[in-house]
Tab-separated table of C-alpha atoms in Angstrom:
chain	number	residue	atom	x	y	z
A	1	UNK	CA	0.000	0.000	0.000
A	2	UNK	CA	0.971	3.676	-0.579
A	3	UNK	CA	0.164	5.110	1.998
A	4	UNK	CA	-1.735	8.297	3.021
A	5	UNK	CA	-1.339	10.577	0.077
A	6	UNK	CA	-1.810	13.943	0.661
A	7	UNK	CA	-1.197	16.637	-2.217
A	8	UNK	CA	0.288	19.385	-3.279
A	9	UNK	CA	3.098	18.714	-0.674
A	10	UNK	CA	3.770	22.510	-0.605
A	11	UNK	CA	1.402	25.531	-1.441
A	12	UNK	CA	2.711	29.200	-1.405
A	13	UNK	CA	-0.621	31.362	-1.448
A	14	UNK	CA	-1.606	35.309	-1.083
A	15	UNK	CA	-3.417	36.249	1.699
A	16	UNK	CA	-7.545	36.149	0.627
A	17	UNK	CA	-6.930	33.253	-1.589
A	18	UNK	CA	-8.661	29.910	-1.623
A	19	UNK	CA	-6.638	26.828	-0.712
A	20	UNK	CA	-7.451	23.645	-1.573
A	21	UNK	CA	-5.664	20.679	0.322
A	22	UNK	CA	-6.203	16.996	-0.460
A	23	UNK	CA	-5.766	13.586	0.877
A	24	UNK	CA	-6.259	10.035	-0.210
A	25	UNK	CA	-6.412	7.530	2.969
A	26	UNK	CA	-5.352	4.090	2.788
A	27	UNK	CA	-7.510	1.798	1.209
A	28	UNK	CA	-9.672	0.436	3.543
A	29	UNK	CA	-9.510	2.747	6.232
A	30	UNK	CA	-13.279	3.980	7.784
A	31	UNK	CA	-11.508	6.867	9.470
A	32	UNK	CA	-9.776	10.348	8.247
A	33	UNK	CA	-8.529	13.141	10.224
A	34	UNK	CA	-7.497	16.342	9.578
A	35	UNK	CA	-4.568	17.796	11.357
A	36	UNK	CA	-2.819	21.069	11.390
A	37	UNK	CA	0.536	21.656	13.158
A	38	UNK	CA	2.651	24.705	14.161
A	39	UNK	CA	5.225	25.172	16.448
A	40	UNK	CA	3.217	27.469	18.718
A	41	UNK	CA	-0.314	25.148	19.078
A	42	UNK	CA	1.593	21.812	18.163
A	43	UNK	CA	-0.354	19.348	16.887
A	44	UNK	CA	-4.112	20.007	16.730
A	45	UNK	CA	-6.831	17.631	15.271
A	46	UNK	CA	-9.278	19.956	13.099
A	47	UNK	CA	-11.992	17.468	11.764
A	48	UNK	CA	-12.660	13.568	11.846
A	49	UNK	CA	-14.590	11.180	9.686
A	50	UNK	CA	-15.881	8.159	9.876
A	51	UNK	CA	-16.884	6.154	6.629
A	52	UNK	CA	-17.025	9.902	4.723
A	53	UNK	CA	-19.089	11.386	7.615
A	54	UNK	CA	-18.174	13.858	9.593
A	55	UNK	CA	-17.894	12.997	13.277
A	56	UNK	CA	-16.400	15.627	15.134
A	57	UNK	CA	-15.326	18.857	13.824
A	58	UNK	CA	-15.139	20.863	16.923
A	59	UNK	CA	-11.266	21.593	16.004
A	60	UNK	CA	-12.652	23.472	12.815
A	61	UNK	CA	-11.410	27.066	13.681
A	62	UNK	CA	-13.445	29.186	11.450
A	63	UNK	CA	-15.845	29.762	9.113
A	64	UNK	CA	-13.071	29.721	6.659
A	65	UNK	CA	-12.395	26.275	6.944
A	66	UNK	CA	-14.212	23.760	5.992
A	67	UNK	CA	-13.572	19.601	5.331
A	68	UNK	CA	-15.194	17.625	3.034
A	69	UNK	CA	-15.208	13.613	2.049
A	70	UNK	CA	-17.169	12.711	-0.768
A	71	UNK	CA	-16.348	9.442	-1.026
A	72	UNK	CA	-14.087	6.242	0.844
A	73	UNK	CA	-10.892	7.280	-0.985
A	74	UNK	CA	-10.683	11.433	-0.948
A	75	UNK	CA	-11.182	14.065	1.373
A	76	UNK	CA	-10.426	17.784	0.855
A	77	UNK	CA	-9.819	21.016	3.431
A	78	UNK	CA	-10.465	24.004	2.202
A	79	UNK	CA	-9.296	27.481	3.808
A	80	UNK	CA	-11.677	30.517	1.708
A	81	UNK	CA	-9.823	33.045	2.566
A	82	UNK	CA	-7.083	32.038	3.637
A	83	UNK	CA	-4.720	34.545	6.233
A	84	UNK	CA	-1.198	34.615	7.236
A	85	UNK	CA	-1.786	33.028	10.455
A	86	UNK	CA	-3.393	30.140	8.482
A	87	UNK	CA	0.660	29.138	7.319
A	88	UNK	CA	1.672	25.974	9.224
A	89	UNK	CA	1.627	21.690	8.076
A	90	UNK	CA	-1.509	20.221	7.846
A	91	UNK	CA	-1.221	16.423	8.289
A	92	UNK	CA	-3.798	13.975	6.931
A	93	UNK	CA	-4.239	10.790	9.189
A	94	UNK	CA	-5.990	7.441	8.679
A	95	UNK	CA	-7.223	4.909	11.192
A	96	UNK	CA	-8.615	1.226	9.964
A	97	UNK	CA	-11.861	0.412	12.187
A	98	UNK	CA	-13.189	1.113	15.217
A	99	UNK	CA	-11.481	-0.639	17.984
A	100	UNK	CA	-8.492	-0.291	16.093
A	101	UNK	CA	-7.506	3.145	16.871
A	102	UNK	CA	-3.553	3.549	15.444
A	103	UNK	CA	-3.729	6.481	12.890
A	104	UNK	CA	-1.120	6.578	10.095
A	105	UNK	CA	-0.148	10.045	8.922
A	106	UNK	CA	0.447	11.377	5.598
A	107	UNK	CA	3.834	13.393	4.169
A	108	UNK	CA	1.866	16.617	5.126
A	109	UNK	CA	1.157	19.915	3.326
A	110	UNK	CA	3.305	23.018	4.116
A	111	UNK	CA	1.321	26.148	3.586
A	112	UNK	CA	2.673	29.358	3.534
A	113	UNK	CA	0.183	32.245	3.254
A	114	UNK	CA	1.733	35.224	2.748
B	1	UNK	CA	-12.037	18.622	29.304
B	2	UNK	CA	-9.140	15.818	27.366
B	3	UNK	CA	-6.087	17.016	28.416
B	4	UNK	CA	-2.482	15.362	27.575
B	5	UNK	CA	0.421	16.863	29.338
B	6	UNK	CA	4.002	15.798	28.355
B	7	UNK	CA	7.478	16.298	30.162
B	8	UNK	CA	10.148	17.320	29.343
B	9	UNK	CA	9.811	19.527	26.594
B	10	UNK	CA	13.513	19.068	25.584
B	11	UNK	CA	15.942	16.099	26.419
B	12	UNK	CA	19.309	16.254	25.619
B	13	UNK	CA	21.833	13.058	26.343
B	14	UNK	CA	24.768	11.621	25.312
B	15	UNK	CA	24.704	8.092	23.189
B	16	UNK	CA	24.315	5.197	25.106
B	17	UNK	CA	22.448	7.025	27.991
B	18	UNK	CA	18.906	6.375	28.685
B	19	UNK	CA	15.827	9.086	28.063
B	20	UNK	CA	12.650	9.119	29.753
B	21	UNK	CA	9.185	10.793	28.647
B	22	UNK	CA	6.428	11.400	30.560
B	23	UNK	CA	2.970	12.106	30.211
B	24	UNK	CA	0.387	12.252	32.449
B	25	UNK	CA	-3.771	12.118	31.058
B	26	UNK	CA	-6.606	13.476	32.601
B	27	UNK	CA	-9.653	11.147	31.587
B	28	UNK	CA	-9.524	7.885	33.803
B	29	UNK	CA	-11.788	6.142	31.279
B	30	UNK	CA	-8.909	6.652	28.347
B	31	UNK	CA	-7.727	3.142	27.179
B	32	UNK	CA	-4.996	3.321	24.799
B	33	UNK	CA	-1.671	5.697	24.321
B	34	UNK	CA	0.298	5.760	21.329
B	35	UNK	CA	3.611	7.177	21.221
B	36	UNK	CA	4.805	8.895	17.477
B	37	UNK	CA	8.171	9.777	16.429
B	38	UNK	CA	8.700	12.891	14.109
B	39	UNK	CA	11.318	13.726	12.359
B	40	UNK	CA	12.489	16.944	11.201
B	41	UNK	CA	10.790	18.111	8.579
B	42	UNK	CA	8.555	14.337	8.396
B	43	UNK	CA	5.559	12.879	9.358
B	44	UNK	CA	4.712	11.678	12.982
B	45	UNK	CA	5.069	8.206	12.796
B	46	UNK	CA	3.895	5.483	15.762
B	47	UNK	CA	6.654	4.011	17.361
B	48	UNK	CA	4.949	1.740	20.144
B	49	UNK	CA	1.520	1.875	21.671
B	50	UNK	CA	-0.172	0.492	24.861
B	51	UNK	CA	-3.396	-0.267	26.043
B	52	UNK	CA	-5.281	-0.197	29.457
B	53	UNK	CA	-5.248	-3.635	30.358
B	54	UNK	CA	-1.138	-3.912	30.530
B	55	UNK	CA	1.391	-2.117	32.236
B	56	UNK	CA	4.198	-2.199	30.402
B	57	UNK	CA	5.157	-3.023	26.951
B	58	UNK	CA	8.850	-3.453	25.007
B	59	UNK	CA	10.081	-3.525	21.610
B	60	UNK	CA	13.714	-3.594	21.454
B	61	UNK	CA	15.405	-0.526	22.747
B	62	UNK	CA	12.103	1.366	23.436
B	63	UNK	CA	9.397	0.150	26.076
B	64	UNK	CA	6.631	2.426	27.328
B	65	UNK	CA	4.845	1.723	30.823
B	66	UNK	CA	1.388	2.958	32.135
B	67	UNK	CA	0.011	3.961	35.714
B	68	UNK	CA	-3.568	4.114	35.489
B	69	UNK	CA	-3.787	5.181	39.139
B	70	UNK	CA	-1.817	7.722	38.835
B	71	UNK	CA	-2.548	8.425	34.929
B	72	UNK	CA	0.585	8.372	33.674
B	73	UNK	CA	2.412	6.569	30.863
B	74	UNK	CA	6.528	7.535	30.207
B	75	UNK	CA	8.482	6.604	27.404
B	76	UNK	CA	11.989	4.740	27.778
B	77	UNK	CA	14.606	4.586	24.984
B	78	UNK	CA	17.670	2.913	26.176
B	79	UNK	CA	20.882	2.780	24.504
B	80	UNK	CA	19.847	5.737	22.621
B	81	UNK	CA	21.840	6.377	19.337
B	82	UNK	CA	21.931	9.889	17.572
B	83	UNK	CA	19.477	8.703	14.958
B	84	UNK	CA	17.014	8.458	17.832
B	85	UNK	CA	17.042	12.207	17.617
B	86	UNK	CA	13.574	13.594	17.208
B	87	UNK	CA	10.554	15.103	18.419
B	88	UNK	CA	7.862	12.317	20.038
B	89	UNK	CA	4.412	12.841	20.751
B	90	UNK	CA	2.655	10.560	23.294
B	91	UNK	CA	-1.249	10.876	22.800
B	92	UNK	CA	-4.371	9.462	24.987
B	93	UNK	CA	-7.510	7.858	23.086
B	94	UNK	CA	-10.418	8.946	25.625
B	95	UNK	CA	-13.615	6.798	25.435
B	96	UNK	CA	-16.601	7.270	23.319
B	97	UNK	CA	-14.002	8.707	20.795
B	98	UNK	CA	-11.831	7.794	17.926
B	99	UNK	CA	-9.821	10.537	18.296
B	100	UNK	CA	-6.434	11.326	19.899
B	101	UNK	CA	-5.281	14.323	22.261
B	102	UNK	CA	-1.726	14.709	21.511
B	103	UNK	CA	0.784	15.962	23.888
B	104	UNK	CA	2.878	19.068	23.402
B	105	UNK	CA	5.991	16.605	22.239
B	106	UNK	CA	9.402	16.107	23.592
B	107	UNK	CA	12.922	17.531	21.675
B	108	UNK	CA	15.230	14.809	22.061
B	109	UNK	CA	18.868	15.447	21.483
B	110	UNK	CA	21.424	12.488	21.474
B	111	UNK	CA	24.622	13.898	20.910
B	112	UNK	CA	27.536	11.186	19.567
């Protein structure tokens, strides 16, 4: 298996633009989480799903973000707009089944907002 | 609310020495702690996991060990070697969710 897959791997955007970040979990996997990581918050889970649903999005931090998963194998953040303060890794995790609760992590997207 | 507190925040030691993490959890119900290694510039990456019903568990040089009295679980790496040099994340599954709380992470430092 591949892995996660997340893409583009590193996105250089102006503030007020739209960013559009994408992962592909492992096959098989019913859950995806979003993660975004920064030296001063660390590592901070933004949205889950289970089998495409969202489950728990309470790490969300604005209206400007929003997560979707439209089907088993894709999932898509989306910052509109997107601010400075928005720069930092966001990490893409998947998790096979409930009960089985190790989450494997994709390479990460570094975005810079500037 | 979930809460995941980890000590210390850096670590330096020389090769060969021993380092110790610790992390202490807040929820009494949690059940199962994952430890991640991250490299610089990487992606966190599990490196050993336990669950609530043991106390302690080893693979090779690294072995983690878990006080659910006290609600703690620490890290050991013994023998470390300078490619053991990263940042590790311990993390607390609480009940009712899938989800992890992650702790602040640990700098380690092992210096040849």
């Amino acid at each position: 298996d591949a892995g996660v897959i997340q893409s583009p791997r590193h996105e250089v955007t102006e503030m007020g633009q739209e960013v559009t970040l994408r992962c592909k979990p492992i096959s098989g996997h019913d859950y995806l989480f979003w993660y975004r990581q920064t030296m001063m918050r660390g590592l901070e889970l933004l949205i889950y799903f289970n089998n495409n649903v969202p489950i728990d999005d309470s790490g969300m931090p604005e209206d400007r973000f929003s997560a979707k998963m439209p089907n088993a194998s894709f999932s898509t953040l989306k910052i509109q707009p997107s601010e400075p303060r928005d720069s930092a890794v966001y990490f893409c995790a998947s998790s096979p089944r409930q009960g089985s609760y190790e989450q494997y992590f994709g390479p990460g997207t570094r975005l810079t907002v500037t | 609310g979930e809460n995941v507190e980890q000590h210390p925040s850096t670590l330096s030691v020389q090769e060969g020495d021993s380092a110790v993490i610790k992390c202490t959890y807040s929820d009494s119900a949690s059940n199962y702690f994952p430890w991640y290694k991250q490299e610089l510039g990487k992606r966190p990456q599990l490196i050993i996991d336990i669950r609530s019903n043991v106390g302690e568990k080893k693979d090779q040089r690294i072995a983690v060990t878990l006080n659910k009295t006290a609600k703690h679980f620490s890290l050991h790496i013994t023998e470390t070697q300078p490619e053991d040099s990263a940042v590790y994340f311990c993390a607390a599954k609480y009940t009712g969710f899938q989800k992890l709380v992650f702790g602040t992470g640990t700098r380690l430092l092992v210096s040849p």
